[in-house]
Amino acid sequence: MNILSFIIYCVVVTFTPGPTNIVILSSVQHYGARKTMGYVGGATLAFGLLLAASALLNRLLAGILPQLLGVMQIIGSLYMLYLAYQVYRMGRSEAVGRPASGFLSGLLMQFANPKVLLFTLTVIPSYVMPYYSSPAAAFLFVIVITVIGFLAFTAWVVFGSIFKSFLQRHQRVMNSMMALFLVYSAVMVSGII
């Protein structure tokens, strides 16, 4: 196994912008780093659970993946459109006080996030299973990948905290841009384009 290739793949996929990272950035802007960490906790737990499910059920998932992926694309696209609307509305008087980025929201986002689903369903079979067959090795890799994901989510919290004043000064533009990125992600995931 090429460990460097594995680590690079995990880092690139988890650190690059995606629906979860965009919501984290928006949440830090509106609710602060401390409240956003609840979302990060939910996202990390779901990420780890999806990795563990992939490791445990790889052969079964391979058989149902085409059907599962189509359903998840639709659900994920709809959820991302809902999040885009919520992000767009954040900061307005009627939206204040409604935490849109708590633990449960982070947990649900990961289960409906096609980027995460594709990653978790491919990383273990592609990088781990050809070289390691023991459950202990699979568990160790699930932990390592989950930690990388947590570090990526936390990096987005830190980034959002550092640039919070800039983001708040340009709140309407930033909310609109983040909402558009989520709409773009939803359209790309849905397979319309």
mmCIF file with all atom_site columns, C-alpha atoms in Angstrom:
data_model
loop_
_atom_site.group_PDB
_atom_site.id
_atom_site.type_symbol
_atom_site.label_atom_id
_atom_site.label_alt_id
_atom_site.label_comp_id
_atom_site.label_asym_id
_atom_site.label_entity_id
_atom_site.label_seq_id
_atom_site.pdbx_PDB_ins_code
_atom_site.Cartn_x
_atom_site.Cartn_y
_atom_site.Cartn_z
_atom_site.occupancy
_atom_site.B_iso_or_equiv
_atom_site.pdbx_formal_charge
_atom_site.auth_seq_id
_atom_site.auth_comp_id
_atom_site.auth_asym_id
_atom_site.auth_atom_id
_atom_site.pdbx_PDB_model_num
ATOM 1   C CA . MET A 1 1   ? 0.000   0.000  0.000   1.00 0.00 ? 1   MET A CA 1
ATOM 2   C CA . ASN A 1 2   ? 1.253   3.448  -0.871  1.00 0.00 ? 2   ASN A CA 1
ATOM 3   C CA . ILE A 1 3   ? 0.625   5.288  2.415   1.00 0.00 ? 3   ILE A CA 1
ATOM 4   C CA . LEU A 1 4   ? 1.584   8.676  0.962   1.00 0.00 ? 4   LEU A CA 1
ATOM 5   C CA . SER A 1 5   ? -0.948  8.315  -1.866  1.00 0.00 ? 5   SER A CA 1
ATOM 6   C CA . PHE A 1 6   ? -3.599  7.234  0.646   1.00 0.00 ? 6   PHE A CA 1
ATOM 7   C CA . ILE A 1 7   ? -2.935  10.225 2.945   1.00 0.00 ? 7   ILE A CA 1
ATOM 8   C CA . ILE A 1 8   ? -2.898  12.682 0.025   1.00 0.00 ? 8   ILE A CA 1
ATOM 9   C CA . TYR A 1 9   ? -6.203  11.311 -1.252  1.00 0.00 ? 9   TYR A CA 1
ATOM 10  C CA . CYS A 1 10  ? -7.806  11.591 2.188   1.00 0.00 ? 10  CYS A CA 1
ATOM 11  C CA . VAL A 1 11  ? -6.494  15.114 2.782   1.00 0.00 ? 11  VAL A CA 1
ATOM 12  C CA . VAL A 1 12  ? -7.508  16.406 -0.649  1.00 0.00 ? 12  VAL A CA 1
ATOM 13  C CA . VAL A 1 13  ? -11.030 15.003 -0.416  1.00 0.00 ? 13  VAL A CA 1
ATOM 14  C CA . THR A 1 14  ? -11.683 16.150 3.147   1.00 0.00 ? 14  THR A CA 1
ATOM 15  C CA . PHE A 1 15  ? -10.049 19.595 3.005   1.00 0.00 ? 15  PHE A CA 1
ATOM 16  C CA . THR A 1 16  ? -11.431 20.748 -0.358  1.00 0.00 ? 16  THR A CA 1
ATOM 17  C CA . PRO A 1 17  ? -14.678 22.715 -0.405  1.00 0.00 ? 17  PRO A CA 1
ATOM 18  C CA . GLY A 1 18  ? -17.816 20.665 -0.307  1.00 0.00 ? 18  GLY A CA 1
ATOM 19  C CA . PRO A 1 19  ? -21.275 21.071 1.192   1.00 0.00 ? 19  PRO A CA 1
ATOM 20  C CA . THR A 1 20  ? -20.160 20.276 4.751   1.00 0.00 ? 20  THR A CA 1
ATOM 21  C CA . ASN A 1 21  ? -17.187 22.647 4.656   1.00 0.00 ? 21  ASN A CA 1
ATOM 22  C CA . ILE A 1 22  ? -19.286 25.457 3.156   1.00 0.00 ? 22  ILE A CA 1
ATOM 23  C CA . VAL A 1 23  ? -21.891 25.070 5.912   1.00 0.00 ? 23  VAL A CA 1
ATOM 24  C CA . ILE A 1 24  ? -19.100 25.080 8.522   1.00 0.00 ? 24  ILE A CA 1
ATOM 25  C CA . LEU A 1 25  ? -17.702 28.331 7.132   1.00 0.00 ? 25  LEU A CA 1
ATOM 26  C CA . SER A 1 26  ? -21.143 29.936 7.066   1.00 0.00 ? 26  SER A CA 1
ATOM 27  C CA . SER A 1 27  ? -21.954 28.707 10.554  1.00 0.00 ? 27  SER A CA 1
ATOM 28  C CA . VAL A 1 28  ? -18.760 30.174 12.014  1.00 0.00 ? 28  VAL A CA 1
ATOM 29  C CA . GLN A 1 29  ? -19.650 33.483 10.407  1.00 0.00 ? 29  GLN A CA 1
ATOM 30  C CA . HIS A 1 30  ? -23.085 33.558 12.029  1.00 0.00 ? 30  HIS A CA 1
ATOM 31  C CA . TYR A 1 31  ? -22.838 31.529 15.222  1.00 0.00 ? 31  TYR A CA 1
ATOM 32  C CA . GLY A 1 32  ? -19.142 31.465 16.099  1.00 0.00 ? 32  GLY A CA 1
ATOM 33  C CA . ALA A 1 33  ? -16.591 28.695 16.392  1.00 0.00 ? 33  ALA A CA 1
ATOM 34  C CA . ARG A 1 34  ? -17.891 27.226 19.647  1.00 0.00 ? 34  ARG A CA 1
ATOM 35  C CA . LYS A 1 35  ? -21.422 26.546 18.373  1.00 0.00 ? 35  LYS A CA 1
ATOM 36  C CA . THR A 1 36  ? -20.086 25.310 15.053  1.00 0.00 ? 36  THR A CA 1
ATOM 37  C CA . MET A 1 37  ? -18.061 22.625 16.823  1.00 0.00 ? 37  MET A CA 1
ATOM 38  C CA . GLY A 1 38  ? -21.371 20.856 17.584  1.00 0.00 ? 38  GLY A CA 1
ATOM 39  C CA . TYR A 1 39  ? -21.937 20.592 13.850  1.00 0.00 ? 39  TYR A CA 1
ATOM 40  C CA . VAL A 1 40  ? -18.349 19.373 13.416  1.00 0.00 ? 40  VAL A CA 1
ATOM 41  C CA . GLY A 1 41  ? -18.973 16.700 16.065  1.00 0.00 ? 41  GLY A CA 1
ATOM 42  C CA . GLY A 1 42  ? -22.053 15.415 14.245  1.00 0.00 ? 42  GLY A CA 1
ATOM 43  C CA . ALA A 1 43  ? -20.307 15.521 10.875  1.00 0.00 ? 43  ALA A CA 1
ATOM 44  C CA . THR A 1 44  ? -17.301 13.650 12.259  1.00 0.00 ? 44  THR A CA 1
ATOM 45  C CA . LEU A 1 45  ? -19.442 10.959 13.891  1.00 0.00 ? 45  LEU A CA 1
ATOM 46  C CA . ALA A 1 46  ? -21.399 10.376 10.673  1.00 0.00 ? 46  ALA A CA 1
ATOM 47  C CA . PHE A 1 47  ? -18.169 10.352 8.668   1.00 0.00 ? 47  PHE A CA 1
ATOM 48  C CA . GLY A 1 48  ? -16.707 7.670  10.934  1.00 0.00 ? 48  GLY A CA 1
ATOM 49  C CA . LEU A 1 49  ? -19.923 5.634  10.871  1.00 0.00 ? 49  LEU A CA 1
ATOM 50  C CA . LEU A 1 50  ? -20.018 5.734  7.066   1.00 0.00 ? 50  LEU A CA 1
ATOM 51  C CA . LEU A 1 51  ? -16.388 4.624  6.902   1.00 0.00 ? 51  LEU A CA 1
ATOM 52  C CA . ALA A 1 52  ? -17.057 1.792  9.343   1.00 0.00 ? 52  ALA A CA 1
ATOM 53  C CA . ALA A 1 53  ? -20.120 0.713  7.356   1.00 0.00 ? 53  ALA A CA 1
ATOM 54  C CA . SER A 1 54  ? -18.035 0.699  4.205   1.00 0.00 ? 54  SER A CA 1
ATOM 55  C CA . ALA A 1 55  ? -15.353 -1.399 5.850   1.00 0.00 ? 55  ALA A CA 1
ATOM 56  C CA . LEU A 1 56  ? -17.845 -3.888 7.312   1.00 0.00 ? 56  LEU A CA 1
ATOM 57  C CA . LEU A 1 57  ? -20.258 -4.161 4.426   1.00 0.00 ? 57  LEU A CA 1
ATOM 58  C CA . ASN A 1 58  ? -17.983 -3.686 1.425   1.00 0.00 ? 58  ASN A CA 1
ATOM 59  C CA . ARG A 1 59  ? -19.140 -6.717 -0.550  1.00 0.00 ? 59  ARG A CA 1
ATOM 60  C CA . LEU A 1 60  ? -22.822 -6.111 0.150   1.00 0.00 ? 60  LEU A CA 1
ATOM 61  C CA . LEU A 1 61  ? -22.519 -2.397 -0.625  1.00 0.00 ? 61  LEU A CA 1
ATOM 62  C CA . ALA A 1 62  ? -20.792 -3.111 -3.934  1.00 0.00 ? 62  ALA A CA 1
ATOM 63  C CA . GLY A 1 63  ? -23.892 -4.982 -5.097  1.00 0.00 ? 63  GLY A CA 1
ATOM 64  C CA . ILE A 1 64  ? -26.390 -2.284 -4.123  1.00 0.00 ? 64  ILE A CA 1
ATOM 65  C CA . LEU A 1 65  ? -24.200 0.757  -4.705  1.00 0.00 ? 65  LEU A CA 1
ATOM 66  C CA . PRO A 1 66  ? -25.685 1.716  -8.096  1.00 0.00 ? 66  PRO A CA 1
ATOM 67  C CA . GLN A 1 67  ? -29.240 1.837  -6.687  1.00 0.00 ? 67  GLN A CA 1
ATOM 68  C CA . LEU A 1 68  ? -28.128 3.438  -3.416  1.00 0.00 ? 68  LEU A CA 1
ATOM 69  C CA . LEU A 1 69  ? -26.111 6.090  -5.194  1.00 0.00 ? 69  LEU A CA 1
ATOM 70  C CA . GLY A 1 70  ? -29.046 7.242  -7.337  1.00 0.00 ? 70  GLY A CA 1
ATOM 71  C CA . VAL A 1 71  ? -31.315 7.634  -4.314  1.00 0.00 ? 71  VAL A CA 1
ATOM 72  C CA . MET A 1 72  ? -28.574 9.406  -2.333  1.00 0.00 ? 72  MET A CA 1
ATOM 73  C CA . GLN A 1 73  ? -27.939 11.792 -5.234  1.00 0.00 ? 73  GLN A CA 1
ATOM 74  C CA . ILE A 1 74  ? -31.574 12.886 -5.162  1.00 0.00 ? 74  ILE A CA 1
ATOM 75  C CA . ILE A 1 75  ? -31.778 13.130 -1.366  1.00 0.00 ? 75  ILE A CA 1
ATOM 76  C CA . GLY A 1 76  ? -28.386 14.842 -1.165  1.00 0.00 ? 76  GLY A CA 1
ATOM 77  C CA . SER A 1 77  ? -29.306 17.364 -3.867  1.00 0.00 ? 77  SER A CA 1
ATOM 78  C CA . LEU A 1 78  ? -32.572 18.261 -2.159  1.00 0.00 ? 78  LEU A CA 1
ATOM 79  C CA . TYR A 1 79  ? -30.853 18.609 1.216   1.00 0.00 ? 79  TYR A CA 1
ATOM 80  C CA . MET A 1 80  ? -28.142 20.818 -0.298  1.00 0.00 ? 80  MET A CA 1
ATOM 81  C CA . LEU A 1 81  ? -30.805 23.058 -1.865  1.00 0.00 ? 81  LEU A CA 1
ATOM 82  C CA . TYR A 1 82  ? -32.464 23.348 1.553   1.00 0.00 ? 82  TYR A CA 1
ATOM 83  C CA . LEU A 1 83  ? -29.089 24.238 3.102   1.00 0.00 ? 83  LEU A CA 1
ATOM 84  C CA . ALA A 1 84  ? -28.445 26.787 0.338   1.00 0.00 ? 84  ALA A CA 1
ATOM 85  C CA . TYR A 1 85  ? -31.720 28.481 1.244   1.00 0.00 ? 85  TYR A CA 1
ATOM 86  C CA . GLN A 1 86  ? -30.842 28.446 4.947   1.00 0.00 ? 86  GLN A CA 1
ATOM 87  C CA . VAL A 1 87  ? -27.352 29.863 4.296   1.00 0.00 ? 87  VAL A CA 1
ATOM 88  C CA . TYR A 1 88  ? -28.790 32.569 2.047   1.00 0.00 ? 88  TYR A CA 1
ATOM 89  C CA . ARG A 1 89  ? -31.237 33.615 4.786   1.00 0.00 ? 89  ARG A CA 1
ATOM 90  C CA . MET A 1 90  ? -28.680 33.575 7.626   1.00 0.00 ? 90  MET A CA 1
ATOM 91  C CA . GLY A 1 91  ? -28.089 36.898 9.297   1.00 0.00 ? 91  GLY A CA 1
ATOM 92  C CA . ARG A 1 92  ? -31.497 38.321 8.523   1.00 0.00 ? 92  ARG A CA 1
ATOM 93  C CA . SER A 1 93  ? -33.685 39.215 11.460  1.00 0.00 ? 93  SER A CA 1
ATOM 94  C CA . GLU A 1 94  ? -36.159 36.366 10.919  1.00 0.00 ? 94  GLU A CA 1
ATOM 95  C CA . ALA A 1 95  ? -33.346 33.818 10.742  1.00 0.00 ? 95  ALA A CA 1
ATOM 96  C CA . VAL A 1 96  ? -31.497 34.915 13.875  1.00 0.00 ? 96  VAL A CA 1
ATOM 97  C CA . GLY A 1 97  ? -31.722 32.627 16.877  1.00 0.00 ? 97  GLY A CA 1
ATOM 98  C CA . ARG A 1 98  ? -32.359 29.448 14.938  1.00 0.00 ? 98  ARG A CA 1
ATOM 99  C CA . PRO A 1 99  ? -29.251 27.322 15.154  1.00 0.00 ? 99  PRO A CA 1
ATOM 100 C CA . ALA A 1 100 ? -28.988 25.675 11.737  1.00 0.00 ? 100 ALA A CA 1
ATOM 101 C CA . SER A 1 101 ? -25.704 24.000 12.397  1.00 0.00 ? 101 SER A CA 1
ATOM 102 C CA . GLY A 1 102 ? -25.893 21.854 15.492  1.00 0.00 ? 102 GLY A CA 1
ATOM 103 C CA . PHE A 1 103 ? -24.774 18.276 16.085  1.00 0.00 ? 103 PHE A CA 1
ATOM 104 C CA . LEU A 1 104 ? -27.841 16.710 14.452  1.00 0.00 ? 104 LEU A CA 1
ATOM 105 C CA . SER A 1 105 ? -27.534 18.934 11.382  1.00 0.00 ? 105 SER A CA 1
ATOM 106 C CA . GLY A 1 106 ? -23.881 17.910 10.976  1.00 0.00 ? 106 GLY A CA 1
ATOM 107 C CA . LEU A 1 107 ? -24.805 14.260 11.371  1.00 0.00 ? 107 LEU A CA 1
ATOM 108 C CA . LEU A 1 108 ? -27.611 14.440 8.785   1.00 0.00 ? 108 LEU A CA 1
ATOM 109 C CA . MET A 1 109 ? -25.517 16.437 6.337   1.00 0.00 ? 109 MET A CA 1
ATOM 110 C CA . GLN A 1 110 ? -22.898 13.715 6.127   1.00 0.00 ? 110 GLN A CA 1
ATOM 111 C CA . PHE A 1 111 ? -25.461 10.974 5.472   1.00 0.00 ? 111 PHE A CA 1
ATOM 112 C CA . ALA A 1 112 ? -26.970 13.063 2.657   1.00 0.00 ? 112 ALA A CA 1
ATOM 113 C CA . ASN A 1 113 ? -23.663 14.369 1.263   1.00 0.00 ? 113 ASN A CA 1
ATOM 114 C CA . PRO A 1 114 ? -22.804 12.490 -1.931  1.00 0.00 ? 114 PRO A CA 1
ATOM 115 C CA . LYS A 1 115 ? -19.168 13.666 -1.797  1.00 0.00 ? 115 LYS A CA 1
ATOM 116 C CA . VAL A 1 116 ? -18.779 11.972 1.574   1.00 0.00 ? 116 VAL A CA 1
ATOM 117 C CA . LEU A 1 117 ? -20.738 8.888  0.512   1.00 0.00 ? 117 LEU A CA 1
ATOM 118 C CA . LEU A 1 118 ? -18.608 8.357  -2.574  1.00 0.00 ? 118 LEU A CA 1
ATOM 119 C CA . PHE A 1 119 ? -15.416 8.895  -0.615  1.00 0.00 ? 119 PHE A CA 1
ATOM 120 C CA . THR A 1 120 ? -16.347 6.554  2.228   1.00 0.00 ? 120 THR A CA 1
ATOM 121 C CA . LEU A 1 121 ? -17.547 3.863  -0.156  1.00 0.00 ? 121 LEU A CA 1
ATOM 122 C CA . THR A 1 122 ? -14.344 3.949  -2.198  1.00 0.00 ? 122 THR A CA 1
ATOM 123 C CA . VAL A 1 123 ? -11.440 4.739  0.128   1.00 0.00 ? 123 VAL A CA 1
ATOM 124 C CA . ILE A 1 124 ? -11.496 1.517  2.191   1.00 0.00 ? 124 ILE A CA 1
ATOM 125 C CA . PRO A 1 125 ? -12.006 -0.861 -0.774  1.00 0.00 ? 125 PRO A CA 1
ATOM 126 C CA . SER A 1 126 ? -9.455  0.979  -2.925  1.00 0.00 ? 126 SER A CA 1
ATOM 127 C CA . TYR A 1 127 ? -6.668  1.687  -0.465  1.00 0.00 ? 127 TYR A CA 1
ATOM 128 C CA . VAL A 1 128 ? -7.051  -0.703 2.468   1.00 0.00 ? 128 VAL A CA 1
ATOM 129 C CA . MET A 1 129 ? -8.719  -3.966 1.503   1.00 0.00 ? 129 MET A CA 1
ATOM 130 C CA . PRO A 1 130 ? -6.312  -4.928 -1.288  1.00 0.00 ? 130 PRO A CA 1
ATOM 131 C CA . TYR A 1 131 ? -3.457  -4.881 1.243   1.00 0.00 ? 131 TYR A CA 1
ATOM 132 C CA . TYR A 1 132 ? -5.000  -5.630 4.644   1.00 0.00 ? 132 TYR A CA 1
ATOM 133 C CA . SER A 1 133 ? -7.637  -8.229 5.409   1.00 0.00 ? 133 SER A CA 1
ATOM 134 C CA . SER A 1 134 ? -7.880  -8.119 9.191   1.00 0.00 ? 134 SER A CA 1
ATOM 135 C CA . PRO A 1 135 ? -10.753 -6.313 10.908  1.00 0.00 ? 135 PRO A CA 1
ATOM 136 C CA . ALA A 1 136 ? -8.214  -4.627 13.211  1.00 0.00 ? 136 ALA A CA 1
ATOM 137 C CA . ALA A 1 137 ? -6.418  -3.042 10.243  1.00 0.00 ? 137 ALA A CA 1
ATOM 138 C CA . ALA A 1 138 ? -9.706  -1.857 8.740   1.00 0.00 ? 138 ALA A CA 1
ATOM 139 C CA . PHE A 1 139 ? -10.696 -0.378 12.113  1.00 0.00 ? 139 PHE A CA 1
ATOM 140 C CA . LEU A 1 140 ? -7.343  1.404  12.412  1.00 0.00 ? 140 LEU A CA 1
ATOM 141 C CA . PHE A 1 141 ? -7.760  2.949  8.957   1.00 0.00 ? 141 PHE A CA 1
ATOM 142 C CA . VAL A 1 142 ? -11.329 4.005  9.774   1.00 0.00 ? 142 VAL A CA 1
ATOM 143 C CA . ILE A 1 143 ? -9.970  5.835  12.840  1.00 0.00 ? 143 ILE A CA 1
ATOM 144 C CA . VAL A 1 144 ? -7.133  7.454  10.855  1.00 0.00 ? 144 VAL A CA 1
ATOM 145 C CA . ILE A 1 145 ? -9.476  8.661  8.105   1.00 0.00 ? 145 ILE A CA 1
ATOM 146 C CA . THR A 1 146 ? -12.028 9.916  10.637  1.00 0.00 ? 146 THR A CA 1
ATOM 147 C CA . VAL A 1 147 ? -9.296  11.928 12.396  1.00 0.00 ? 147 VAL A CA 1
ATOM 148 C CA . ILE A 1 148 ? -8.227  13.413 9.038   1.00 0.00 ? 148 ILE A CA 1
ATOM 149 C CA . GLY A 1 149 ? -11.870 14.377 8.415   1.00 0.00 ? 149 GLY A CA 1
ATOM 150 C CA . PHE A 1 150 ? -12.151 15.959 11.866  1.00 0.00 ? 150 PHE A CA 1
ATOM 151 C CA . LEU A 1 151 ? -8.961  17.937 11.237  1.00 0.00 ? 151 LEU A CA 1
ATOM 152 C CA . ALA A 1 152 ? -10.361 19.149 7.908   1.00 0.00 ? 152 ALA A CA 1
ATOM 153 C CA . PHE A 1 153 ? -13.637 20.267 9.479   1.00 0.00 ? 153 PHE A CA 1
ATOM 154 C CA . THR A 1 154 ? -11.763 21.971 12.310  1.00 0.00 ? 154 THR A CA 1
ATOM 155 C CA . ALA A 1 155 ? -9.482  23.727 9.802   1.00 0.00 ? 155 ALA A CA 1
ATOM 156 C CA . TRP A 1 156 ? -12.588 25.226 8.199   1.00 0.00 ? 156 TRP A CA 1
ATOM 157 C CA . VAL A 1 157 ? -13.750 26.403 11.654  1.00 0.00 ? 157 VAL A CA 1
ATOM 158 C CA . VAL A 1 158 ? -10.344 28.027 12.256  1.00 0.00 ? 158 VAL A CA 1
ATOM 159 C CA . PHE A 1 159 ? -10.357 29.587 8.777   1.00 0.00 ? 159 PHE A CA 1
ATOM 160 C CA . GLY A 1 160 ? -13.841 30.948 9.390   1.00 0.00 ? 160 GLY A CA 1
ATOM 161 C CA . SER A 1 161 ? -12.803 32.324 12.786  1.00 0.00 ? 161 SER A CA 1
ATOM 162 C CA . ILE A 1 162 ? -9.726  34.061 11.391  1.00 0.00 ? 162 ILE A CA 1
ATOM 163 C CA . PHE A 1 163 ? -11.698 35.703 8.604   1.00 0.00 ? 163 PHE A CA 1
ATOM 164 C CA . LYS A 1 164 ? -14.904 36.194 10.595  1.00 0.00 ? 164 LYS A CA 1
ATOM 165 C CA . SER A 1 165 ? -14.784 39.994 10.606  1.00 0.00 ? 165 SER A CA 1
ATOM 166 C CA . PHE A 1 166 ? -14.218 40.052 6.835   1.00 0.00 ? 166 PHE A CA 1
ATOM 167 C CA . LEU A 1 167 ? -17.033 37.562 6.311   1.00 0.00 ? 167 LEU A CA 1
ATOM 168 C CA . GLN A 1 168 ? -19.383 39.596 8.511   1.00 0.00 ? 168 GLN A CA 1
ATOM 169 C CA . ARG A 1 169 ? -18.531 42.878 6.758   1.00 0.00 ? 169 ARG A CA 1
ATOM 170 C CA . HIS A 1 170 ? -19.510 41.261 3.476   1.00 0.00 ? 170 HIS A CA 1
ATOM 171 C CA . GLN A 1 171 ? -22.256 39.079 4.927   1.00 0.00 ? 171 GLN A CA 1
ATOM 172 C CA . ARG A 1 172 ? -24.867 39.404 2.181   1.00 0.00 ? 172 ARG A CA 1
ATOM 173 C CA . VAL A 1 173 ? -22.332 38.746 -0.586  1.00 0.00 ? 173 VAL A CA 1
ATOM 174 C CA . MET A 1 174 ? -20.710 35.845 1.313   1.00 0.00 ? 174 MET A CA 1
ATOM 175 C CA . ASN A 1 175 ? -24.080 34.240 2.138   1.00 0.00 ? 175 ASN A CA 1
ATOM 176 C CA . SER A 1 176 ? -25.126 34.548 -1.488  1.00 0.00 ? 176 SER A CA 1
ATOM 177 C CA . MET A 1 177 ? -21.844 33.054 -2.718  1.00 0.00 ? 177 MET A CA 1
ATOM 178 C CA . MET A 1 178 ? -21.958 30.158 -0.248  1.00 0.00 ? 178 MET A CA 1
ATOM 179 C CA . ALA A 1 179 ? -25.599 29.501 -1.140  1.00 0.00 ? 179 ALA A CA 1
ATOM 180 C CA . LEU A 1 180 ? -24.689 29.512 -4.845  1.00 0.00 ? 180 LEU A CA 1
ATOM 181 C CA . PHE A 1 181 ? -21.840 27.061 -4.195  1.00 0.00 ? 181 PHE A CA 1
ATOM 182 C CA . LEU A 1 182 ? -24.316 24.761 -2.452  1.00 0.00 ? 182 LEU A CA 1
ATOM 183 C CA . VAL A 1 183 ? -26.792 25.092 -5.341  1.00 0.00 ? 183 VAL A CA 1
ATOM 184 C CA . TYR A 1 184 ? -23.955 24.314 -7.761  1.00 0.00 ? 184 TYR A CA 1
ATOM 185 C CA . SER A 1 185 ? -23.006 21.253 -5.669  1.00 0.00 ? 185 SER A CA 1
ATOM 186 C CA . ALA A 1 186 ? -26.644 20.115 -5.650  1.00 0.00 ? 186 ALA A CA 1
ATOM 187 C CA . VAL A 1 187 ? -26.924 20.471 -9.423  1.00 0.00 ? 187 VAL A CA 1
ATOM 188 C CA . MET A 1 188 ? -23.636 18.634 -10.012 1.00 0.00 ? 188 MET A CA 1
ATOM 189 C CA . VAL A 1 189 ? -24.594 15.826 -7.630  1.00 0.00 ? 189 VAL A CA 1
ATOM 190 C CA . SER A 1 190 ? -28.048 15.416 -9.114  1.00 0.00 ? 190 SER A CA 1
ATOM 191 C CA . GLY A 1 191 ? -26.553 14.589 -12.497 1.00 0.00 ? 191 GLY A CA 1
ATOM 192 C CA . ILE A 1 192 ? -28.617 17.230 -14.284 1.00 0.00 ? 192 ILE A CA 1
ATOM 193 C CA . ILE A 1 193 ? -25.477 18.668 -15.861 1.00 0.00 ? 193 ILE A CA 1
#
